[in-house]
Amino acid sequence: MSTNEGIAVDTAPADEDAPESGPTFADLGIDDRVLAAIADVGYESPSPIQAATIPPLLSGADVVGLAQTGTGKTAAFAIPILMNLDTSQKKPSALVLAPTRELAIQVAEAFGKYSSHIPGLHVLPIYGGQSYGVQLSGLRRGAHVVVGTPGRVIDHLEKGTLDLSELKYLVLDEADEMLKMGFQEDVERILRDTPDDKQVALFSATMPGAIRKISKQYLNDPIEITVKSKSQTATNITQRYVQVSHHRKLDALTRVLEVEDFEAMIIFVRTKQATEELAEKLRSRGFSAAAINGDIAQNQRERTIGQLKSGALDILVATDVAARGLDVDRISHVVNYDIPHDTESYVHRIGRTGRAGRSGQALLFVAPRERHLLKSIERATRHPLIEMQLPSVEDVNATRASKFGDSITENLASDNIALFRKLIEDYEAEHNTPLADIAAALAVGGYDGDNFFMSAEPEPAPRRERDRDRDRDRDRDRDRAPRRYDDEGDRGRSFSRAADGQELATYRISVGKRHRVVPGAIVGAIANEGGLRRSDFGHISIRPDYSLVELPANLSNETLEALRRTRISGVLIQLQPDSGPPSQRLASRAPRREPGQGRRPERRQPRS
Ligand code: AMP
């Protein structure tokens, strides 16, 4: 196969403040069925990676995309694949390889969303840790798109239960992560053993030598797409960020709205639906808010912006498209409620404040998993954002009390004060009631006393949202998990708790230096087959004939059984709780339990 240097696509607009005029989804040549699905999920316009990647993929070219999670890369590869699938074909036409089962599930769900108007299309996630039965029946029924982790895909290939002889599209998602997890051999094998004329798309956040080599060796003249960010932000805008998980965003926004002194505010969200939903939630909390998005008729949009200009409206909830070119001097604050996909959008968004020589405030909500997007914004704008602490319940309540006082002061200047003073004096005389009691009774009529002060604990998120958030946070931990490896067992530095604080125990596996194992291969195999996350791993020590691995102490019997049967470099790892002499064990700083000893320790250790 021939290779070339590829083409770098620069999507940065020349003039940052000019209204962006990027392509629409229809401009990219997307067919009606997929356009309808995109409209259902509420995306207004393609993200830069989508605008740059979809046309070459539709033309049949191989693509290497430098893109991270959060940029919209899943739709960038899923949309062209979905448009060209032949649903009468029984064998899989598309295979997406993903490093973890969470990502595999997420990508399969995304395919499901974007194909909601394509009847009869089947997408199947296959990953380690799930029983083969479900996957086998899915494969037998016929899946057009298979999304899998490399280890499990290889297993199915070896068992003869997955037939890739008709494969037309292969996507390597988060390729650098797959390599870090020790899947290089598996990935290369899949690239080699699938039809030569397949189209390949490789996405990676970084481009280490090994990925470049894979791309040279297995891709055909790939077009390389890098979303470059050349952006500058104005110095009269103070830029801050708040770290807040997804389910707390509304609470966080409400606190900001209560405590920050703002004149007018524009709040950016990603989808049209989100503009309407958030504006409605704010209105029901007593704020003057309206939504604008690409679906709103021009005259309505102009009316709303007119209200914002005149002060009849204070808060606008908008998508990027709807806010293009918006120029309203009163906007003192921009809130990025949903973090933008790319730096150009960020620069354009925050440029809606600080107009006409005024100063402006920009605030960015960053969920734990989105920190890399914050970092790329800071890198591209060469401007570090200041971390802001969310206003506390006390701050909110102090503001409420002081606003209550302000309203008294304001009303004392009213023309009607004489009228009401007379009525109150009459009441006082007749009922012999102290004036403070009468004033308080009047306030009861005007305010909701039960909810006047914010209670200490915010409302818990609905369960499903909490679970989603916990998953996102766990993924964050996975990304940040402190992992240290050694070759000879540096006993003084071992871990006894995983990144998320869970208790770890030491397990022994029957592969070591002699088998040329590397930590990445151990993490990859165990995570894949045991359904574990990287944050579940503690210390790994590779000895000449075996290795010691710290894993959660409460692994279920089912997981233990799956891990006993797992192979690394063809060798059965026979994972078992380590019972070697103390000198062979990984040292521990905290008391530990025996592995597999139930879910909860009797007494919880304080988290460090
Ligand atoms: P990804 O990088 O593929 O994980 O996507 C990150 C998030 O962006 C997901 O929540 C997608 O649903 C969302 N998303 C993808 N494309 C768009 C788009 N064009 N407009 C708005 N949101 C999008």
XYZ file of C-alpha atoms and ligand atoms in Angstrom:
631
model
C 0.000 0.000 0.000
C 1.279 3.432 -0.749
C 1.439 6.103 1.874
C 1.969 9.816 1.812
C 2.406 12.619 4.265
C -1.314 13.294 4.296
C -3.057 16.628 4.152
C -3.415 18.826 7.170
C -6.770 20.556 7.287
C -6.795 23.816 9.132
C -10.259 24.703 10.312
C -9.400 27.877 12.180
C -11.379 30.850 10.874
C -9.186 33.697 9.615
C -11.001 36.382 11.550
C -12.030 35.170 14.959
C -14.716 37.730 15.499
C -16.321 37.375 12.114
C -19.475 35.326 12.145
C -18.411 31.777 11.363
C -19.731 30.403 8.126
C -18.844 26.742 8.362
C -20.711 24.125 6.365
C -24.055 22.711 7.428
C -24.563 18.949 7.768
C -26.456 19.022 4.454
C -23.484 20.778 2.785
C -21.337 17.799 3.711
C -23.445 15.572 1.489
C -25.154 13.689 4.297
C -28.288 11.830 3.209
C -31.786 12.525 4.469
C -32.028 9.543 6.813
C -28.926 10.533 8.732
C -29.853 14.233 8.559
C -33.170 13.350 10.198
C -31.360 11.491 12.990
C -28.991 14.417 13.521
C -31.977 16.741 13.735
C -33.504 14.394 16.355
C -30.409 14.574 18.552
C -30.363 18.330 18.078
C -26.933 19.023 16.592
C -27.032 22.307 14.720
C -23.859 22.258 12.715
C -20.869 19.966 12.256
C -18.016 20.288 14.730
C -14.646 21.085 13.074
C -13.492 17.465 13.105
C -16.794 16.427 11.509
C -16.617 19.136 8.835
C -13.076 18.102 7.980
C -13.472 14.317 8.168
C -16.886 13.464 6.751
C -16.224 14.544 3.109
C -12.960 12.561 2.660
C -14.509 9.517 4.335
C -17.523 9.782 2.041
C -15.188 9.947 -0.952
C -13.655 6.643 0.152
C -10.290 7.913 1.427
C -8.477 6.577 4.469
C -8.246 9.146 7.235
C -6.035 9.786 10.232
C -7.757 12.199 12.612
C -6.004 13.820 15.529
C -8.922 14.317 17.850
C -9.814 13.744 21.457
C -13.016 12.703 23.141
C -15.408 15.623 23.256
C -14.642 16.899 19.768
C -17.484 14.999 18.094
C -15.204 12.417 16.471
C -17.685 9.560 16.923
C -20.206 11.142 14.566
C -17.307 12.054 12.254
C -16.694 8.381 11.499
C -20.142 6.930 12.220
C -22.079 9.135 9.789
C -20.157 8.224 6.595
C -20.214 4.542 7.537
C -23.958 4.558 8.164
C -24.675 6.256 4.860
C -22.940 3.528 2.891
C -24.018 0.382 4.708
C -25.880 -2.287 2.861
C -28.355 -3.711 5.359
C -29.041 -6.761 3.200
C -25.453 -7.867 3.802
C -25.409 -10.385 6.660
C -21.716 -10.327 7.596
C -20.343 -7.275 9.433
C -19.469 -4.404 7.095
C -17.960 -2.136 9.717
C -15.759 -2.760 12.723
C -14.807 -0.129 15.276
C -12.021 -1.007 17.692
C -12.068 0.831 21.013
C -9.688 0.510 23.980
C -12.268 0.041 26.749
C -15.666 -1.481 27.126
C -17.104 1.870 28.238
C -16.002 3.462 24.998
C -17.224 0.470 22.974
C -20.682 0.779 24.540
C -20.712 4.539 24.087
C -19.728 4.292 20.420
C -22.317 1.560 19.787
C -24.971 3.791 21.381
C -23.897 6.693 19.183
C -24.258 4.497 16.075
C -27.717 3.591 17.338
C -28.693 7.272 17.622
C -27.358 8.290 14.220
C -29.040 5.306 12.532
C -32.471 5.782 14.099
C -33.963 6.451 10.627
C -32.248 3.515 8.915
C -34.536 0.515 9.319
C -33.073 -2.925 9.944
C -29.587 -1.780 10.890
C -27.921 -3.740 13.696
C -25.050 -2.508 15.835
C -23.378 -4.888 18.277
C -20.891 -4.052 21.009
C -18.551 -6.915 21.965
C -16.187 -6.560 24.868
C -14.403 -8.540 27.516
C -16.258 -9.182 30.734
C -19.597 -9.761 29.015
C -20.765 -13.305 28.543
C -20.103 -14.825 25.144
C -23.725 -15.970 24.892
C -25.167 -12.486 24.286
C -22.430 -11.680 21.812
C -22.787 -14.975 19.970
C -26.512 -14.595 19.485
C -25.982 -11.000 18.309
C -23.364 -12.145 15.826
C -25.521 -15.032 14.661
C -28.478 -12.729 14.077
C -26.217 -10.528 11.932
C -24.620 -7.243 12.935
C -23.788 -4.639 10.318
C -21.586 -2.682 12.673
C -19.492 -4.354 15.373
C -17.876 -2.180 18.024
C -15.389 -4.102 20.104
C -12.351 -4.135 22.294
C -9.378 -5.708 20.491
C -8.911 -8.692 22.813
C -12.499 -9.843 22.532
C -12.571 -9.286 18.774
C -9.515 -11.537 18.440
C -11.205 -14.159 20.634
C -14.221 -14.234 18.347
C -12.025 -14.383 15.267
C -10.155 -17.331 16.747
C -13.347 -19.121 17.697
C -14.643 -18.525 14.184
C -17.681 -16.693 15.535
C -16.833 -13.380 13.877
C -16.446 -13.295 10.121
C -14.733 -10.176 8.840
C -14.302 -11.394 5.292
C -16.753 -8.782 3.979
C -15.435 -5.901 6.063
C -15.597 -2.550 4.278
C -14.841 -0.097 7.079
C -12.429 -0.346 9.972
C -12.142 2.397 12.581
C -9.441 2.540 15.235
C -10.831 4.785 17.928
C -8.468 6.226 20.554
C -5.650 4.349 18.839
C -2.983 5.717 21.187
C -4.953 4.412 24.181
C -5.243 0.966 22.585
C -1.497 0.835 22.130
C -0.869 2.033 25.687
C -3.062 -0.799 26.904
C -0.945 -3.351 25.091
C -3.242 -4.047 22.154
C -0.749 -3.210 19.388
C -0.316 -6.808 18.298
C -4.076 -7.431 18.266
C -4.770 -4.221 16.357
C -2.140 -4.994 13.739
C -3.438 -8.496 13.375
C -6.947 -7.227 12.701
C -5.606 -4.682 10.196
C -3.674 -7.464 8.453
C -6.331 -10.161 8.470
C -9.192 -8.103 7.058
C -9.806 -7.347 3.359
C -7.195 -5.166 1.678
C -9.738 -2.897 0.050
C -11.415 -1.840 3.288
C -11.477 1.837 4.192
C -9.641 2.696 7.408
C -10.120 5.648 9.747
C -7.721 6.048 12.632
C -8.441 8.482 15.457
C -5.943 9.319 18.120
C -5.413 12.144 20.579
C -1.657 11.962 20.090
C 0.551 10.743 17.282
C 3.360 8.666 18.790
C 5.797 6.904 16.462
C 3.985 3.583 16.747
C 0.721 5.079 15.476
C 2.500 6.814 12.630
C 4.075 3.472 11.741
C 0.712 1.691 11.749
C -0.749 4.424 9.601
C 2.138 4.164 7.096
C 2.029 0.420 6.984
C -1.684 -0.324 6.898
C -3.504 2.770 5.645
C -3.808 3.753 2.031
C -2.674 7.332 1.319
C -4.386 8.576 4.468
C -5.588 12.132 4.687
C -4.376 13.525 7.965
C -6.763 15.834 9.703
C -5.672 18.056 12.520
C -7.994 20.650 13.885
C -5.600 23.472 14.420
C -6.326 26.207 16.880
C -4.881 29.595 16.283
C -6.859 31.749 18.588
C -6.420 34.812 20.663
C -8.755 36.035 23.342
C -9.268 39.667 24.265
C -7.543 40.929 27.389
C -10.586 42.859 28.655
C -12.375 39.562 29.323
C -11.742 37.780 32.607
C -11.806 34.057 31.957
C -12.664 31.646 34.735
C -13.688 28.034 34.945
C -15.584 25.941 37.472
C -15.125 22.226 37.815
C -18.598 20.763 38.059
C -19.964 17.348 37.212
C -22.820 17.127 34.720
C -25.667 16.542 37.166
C -24.651 19.561 39.276
C -24.511 22.034 36.406
C -27.992 23.471 36.858
C -27.437 23.976 40.585
C -24.055 25.553 39.829
C -25.561 27.889 37.251
C -28.327 28.930 39.627
C -25.779 29.827 42.292
C -23.739 31.834 39.806
C -26.856 33.664 38.619
C -27.796 34.511 42.194
C -24.417 35.665 43.405
C -22.673 37.181 40.370
C -23.464 40.768 39.639
C -24.390 40.653 35.967
C -26.204 42.940 33.592
C -27.019 40.498 30.817
C -25.764 37.010 30.229
C -25.495 34.607 27.340
C -25.335 30.920 28.201
C -24.014 28.502 25.603
C -25.216 24.918 25.273
C -24.601 22.330 22.575
C -27.996 21.456 21.199
C -31.196 23.184 20.190
C -33.206 21.112 22.651
C -30.851 22.114 25.444
C -31.459 25.820 24.764
C -35.208 25.347 25.239
C -34.903 23.049 28.243
C -32.427 25.222 30.107
C -34.302 28.460 29.384
C -37.475 26.810 30.705
C -35.739 25.594 33.869
C -34.339 29.061 34.504
C -37.717 30.689 33.986
C -39.278 28.256 36.444
C -36.626 29.356 38.946
C -37.635 32.966 38.465
C -34.985 34.199 36.030
C -35.803 36.153 32.908
C -34.456 33.810 30.259
C -35.171 32.969 26.610
C -33.741 30.499 24.115
C -32.371 31.143 20.652
C -31.271 28.423 18.281
C -31.039 27.748 14.574
C -34.688 26.602 14.418
C -36.119 29.872 15.673
C -37.552 32.081 12.942
C -35.565 35.181 12.101
C -38.217 37.663 13.271
C -38.563 35.869 16.621
C -34.763 35.853 16.989
C -34.650 39.594 16.319
C -37.437 40.231 18.808
C -35.595 38.270 21.508
C -32.311 40.058 20.836
C -34.172 43.377 20.909
C -35.495 42.478 24.371
C -31.984 41.605 25.507
C -30.715 44.961 24.234
C -33.489 46.931 25.926
C -33.153 45.149 29.257
C -36.555 43.444 29.016
C -34.631 40.171 29.038
C -31.444 39.357 30.933
C -30.476 35.820 29.994
C -30.174 34.274 26.576
C -29.562 30.545 26.230
C -28.014 29.941 22.817
C -26.242 27.540 20.527
C -23.116 28.604 18.670
C -24.967 29.004 15.388
C -27.710 31.172 16.848
C -25.225 33.486 18.565
C -23.043 34.133 15.529
C -22.258 37.795 15.184
C -24.388 38.733 18.194
C -23.383 42.210 19.308
C -25.112 43.440 22.462
C -23.170 45.825 24.717
C -25.158 44.811 27.811
C -23.779 41.271 27.819
C -21.491 41.367 30.838
C -21.182 37.587 31.209
C -20.786 34.577 28.953
C -21.308 31.169 30.514
C -20.105 28.085 28.650
C -22.590 25.699 30.229
C -21.536 22.955 27.793
C -17.854 23.127 27.003
C -17.284 23.899 23.303
C -15.800 21.282 20.996
C -13.023 23.483 19.791
C -11.084 26.581 20.680
C -12.479 28.662 17.828
C -15.999 28.270 19.205
C -14.725 29.200 22.650
C -13.081 32.363 21.342
C -16.165 33.285 19.379
C -18.478 32.610 22.322
C -16.582 34.672 24.860
C -16.195 37.461 22.315
C -19.953 38.108 22.837
C -18.984 39.967 26.022
C -16.507 42.791 26.532
C -18.057 44.695 23.618
C -17.678 48.416 23.000
C -14.592 48.713 25.173
C -16.321 47.330 28.278
C -14.907 44.591 30.435
C -16.478 41.152 30.354
C -16.615 37.932 32.317
C -16.385 34.483 30.775
C -17.111 31.380 32.768
C -16.563 27.813 31.624
C -18.186 24.738 33.198
C -15.815 21.805 33.014
C -16.871 18.272 33.934
C -14.046 16.115 35.282
C -13.801 14.181 32.054
C -13.555 17.355 29.999
C -10.398 18.702 31.562
C -8.402 17.934 28.442
C -10.647 20.340 26.513
C -9.910 23.039 29.091
C -6.209 22.346 28.636
C -6.461 22.651 24.845
C -8.339 25.930 25.179
C -5.641 27.260 27.499
C -2.898 26.045 25.197
C -4.460 27.455 22.060
C -5.391 30.819 23.526
C -2.150 30.912 25.529
C -4.252 32.165 28.376
C -4.662 30.178 31.582
C -8.172 30.263 32.995
C -8.628 31.078 36.650
C -10.351 28.410 38.707
C -13.423 29.760 40.424
C -15.002 28.164 43.472
C -18.731 27.817 43.193
C -20.641 30.195 45.457
C -21.404 28.350 48.691
C -24.876 27.963 50.200
C -23.874 30.685 52.695
C -22.865 33.015 49.838
C -26.199 32.414 48.124
C -28.156 33.004 51.317
C -26.213 36.155 52.176
C -27.027 37.454 48.676
C -30.701 36.587 49.108
C -30.825 38.440 52.450
C -29.117 41.462 51.013
C -31.388 41.536 47.942
C -34.370 41.370 50.301
C -32.990 44.463 52.060
C -32.422 46.193 48.693
C -36.008 45.617 47.665
C -37.212 47.301 50.892
C -34.944 50.263 50.194
C -36.216 50.475 46.631
C -39.889 50.214 47.597
C -39.510 52.925 50.224
C -38.993 55.337 47.330
C -42.288 54.339 45.714
C -45.086 56.903 45.170
C -47.502 54.502 46.848
C -45.665 54.430 50.146
C -47.966 57.030 51.783
C -51.061 54.997 50.938
C -49.718 51.810 52.503
C -48.187 53.628 55.483
C -51.667 54.901 56.394
C -53.200 51.441 56.118
C -50.477 49.929 58.280
C -50.753 52.618 60.923
C -54.483 51.883 61.107
C -53.757 48.170 61.487
C -51.139 48.805 64.153
C -53.534 50.902 66.187
C -56.413 48.503 65.823
C -54.509 45.280 66.582
C -51.723 46.579 68.761
C -49.191 44.630 66.681
C -45.493 45.591 66.480
C -44.533 47.118 63.128
C -41.833 44.469 62.519
C -44.495 41.749 62.745
C -46.717 43.574 60.282
C -43.790 44.015 57.850
C -42.887 40.329 58.211
C -46.511 39.332 57.556
C -46.451 41.370 54.354
C -43.219 39.697 53.266
C -44.841 36.278 53.807
C -47.394 37.273 51.170
C -44.700 38.251 48.683
C -42.106 35.541 49.206
C -41.945 31.782 49.487
C -40.635 31.569 53.048
C -40.107 27.798 52.912
C -37.599 28.185 50.113
C -36.294 31.656 50.869
C -32.938 30.297 52.004
C -31.149 27.604 50.101
C -30.834 24.451 52.143
C -27.389 23.113 52.855
C -27.627 20.043 50.651
C -28.421 20.385 46.955
C -31.085 18.075 45.614
C -29.646 14.702 44.680
C -29.543 14.035 40.968
C -31.976 11.541 39.488
C -30.491 8.090 39.769
C -29.794 7.535 36.093
C -28.019 10.870 35.832
C -25.991 10.117 38.938
C -24.897 6.801 37.467
C -23.932 8.444 34.204
C -21.990 11.029 36.104
C -20.273 8.472 38.233
C -19.242 6.693 35.055
C -17.893 9.893 33.594
C -16.015 10.624 36.802
C -14.651 7.121 36.890
C -13.448 7.565 33.346
C -11.770 10.736 34.506
C -10.107 8.767 37.258
C -9.124 6.187 34.727
C -7.407 8.929 32.753
C -5.686 10.309 35.798
C -5.048 7.091 37.686
C -1.624 7.300 39.263
C 0.120 4.246 37.954
C 3.678 3.306 38.685
C 5.288 0.205 37.441
C 8.519 -1.442 38.254
C 10.394 -4.425 36.982
C 11.820 -5.772 40.158
C 9.182 -5.031 42.727
C 10.030 -1.793 44.442
C 8.240 -2.797 47.611
C 8.372 0.591 49.254
C 6.205 2.295 46.643
C 3.201 0.085 46.228
C -0.420 1.212 46.240
C -3.088 -0.118 48.503
C -5.942 1.935 47.163
C -7.050 2.553 43.633
C -7.498 6.040 42.229
C -11.125 6.074 43.357
C -10.262 5.009 46.901
C -11.351 1.377 46.677
C -9.382 -1.215 48.567
C -6.863 -3.235 46.621
C -5.367 -6.667 47.094
C -2.382 -8.317 45.461
C -2.889 -11.007 42.831
C -0.327 -13.164 41.128
C -0.311 -14.004 37.430
C 1.816 -16.615 35.711
C 3.497 -14.352 33.191
C 6.661 -12.408 33.830
C 9.768 -11.032 32.227
C 10.501 -14.372 30.688
C 7.297 -14.027 28.676
C 8.258 -10.484 27.670
C 5.147 -8.964 29.173
C 4.899 -5.218 29.598
C 2.598 -3.422 32.061
C 0.363 -2.195 29.226
C -0.337 -5.765 28.121
C -1.254 -6.785 31.674
C -3.593 -3.820 32.100
C -5.096 -4.362 28.653
C -5.779 -8.059 29.083
C -7.078 -7.872 32.649
C -9.164 -4.752 32.031
C -10.656 -6.242 28.904
C -11.447 -9.708 30.203
C -12.277 -8.722 33.779
C -14.360 -5.726 32.786
C -12.137 -3.493 34.893
C -11.143 0.121 34.452
C -7.643 1.415 34.520
C -8.425 3.221 37.747
C -9.000 -0.233 39.293
C -5.311 -1.014 38.979
C -2.728 -0.357 41.647
C 0.886 -1.326 41.526
C 2.216 -3.819 39.004
C 5.461 -5.608 39.592
C 6.932 -7.774 36.840
C 9.232 -10.512 38.172
C 11.256 -12.997 36.138
C 8.606 -15.771 36.083
C 5.448 -14.146 37.320
C 3.967 -10.735 38.067
C 2.116 -9.199 40.986
C -0.818 -6.950 40.263
C -2.909 -4.911 42.656
C -6.594 -5.112 41.842
C -9.800 -4.463 43.775
C -10.062 -6.709 46.829
C -13.702 -7.426 46.116
C -13.465 -9.008 42.671
C -16.463 -11.224 42.112
C -16.031 -14.959 41.656
C -17.186 -14.575 38.085
C -14.452 -12.018 37.349
C -11.849 -14.157 39.123
C -12.891 -17.113 37.026
C -12.692 -15.088 33.784
C -9.257 -13.820 34.754
C -7.926 -17.253 35.564
C -8.661 -18.204 31.973
C -7.243 -15.057 30.396
C -4.125 -15.291 28.239
C -1.316 -12.816 27.737
C 1.075 -13.480 24.857
C -0.627 -16.852 24.553
C 0.104 -17.865 28.165
C -2.732 -18.611 30.604
C -2.294 -16.065 33.379
C -3.983 -18.199 36.091
C -4.715 -15.162 38.193
C -4.969 -15.951 41.896
C -4.719 -14.109 45.195
C -1.058 -13.792 46.051
C -0.098 -15.993 48.964
C 3.683 -15.881 48.593
C 6.018 -15.071 51.456
C 5.874 -11.477 52.635
C 9.090 -10.649 50.845
C 7.402 -11.462 47.550
C 4.294 -9.486 48.215
C 3.784 -5.941 47.305
C 4.162 -3.866 50.430
C 1.112 -2.131 51.697
C 0.582 0.990 53.688
C -2.994 0.286 54.665
C -4.476 -2.859 56.155
C -5.879 -5.036 53.439
C -8.404 -7.744 53.123
C -8.141 -11.004 51.394
C -9.156 -10.777 47.770
C -12.732 -11.651 46.894
C -13.921 -11.090 50.431
C -17.266 -9.459 49.741
C -18.118 -5.928 48.835
C -17.540 -3.822 51.916
C -14.821 -3.707 54.525
C -16.153 -3.857 58.067
C -14.695 -0.526 59.001
C -14.168 2.021 56.299
C -10.731 3.581 56.095
C -10.845 7.336 55.670
C -10.077 8.165 52.075
C -6.764 9.756 51.438
P -17.454 12.617 21.014
O -16.188 13.426 20.859
O -17.795 11.884 19.777
O -17.394 11.749 22.237
O -18.670 13.662 21.238
C -18.750 14.509 22.351
C -20.149 15.036 22.580
O -20.503 15.986 21.580
C -21.228 13.985 22.556
O -22.082 14.270 23.641
C -21.966 14.217 21.255
O -23.337 13.871 21.374
C -21.811 15.711 21.061
N -21.763 16.115 19.659
C -21.166 15.479 18.632
N -21.306 16.190 17.485
C -21.993 17.307 17.787
C -22.448 18.444 17.039
N -22.195 18.569 15.730
N -23.136 19.408 17.676
C -23.384 19.296 19.016
N -22.983 18.258 19.791
C -22.295 17.269 19.184
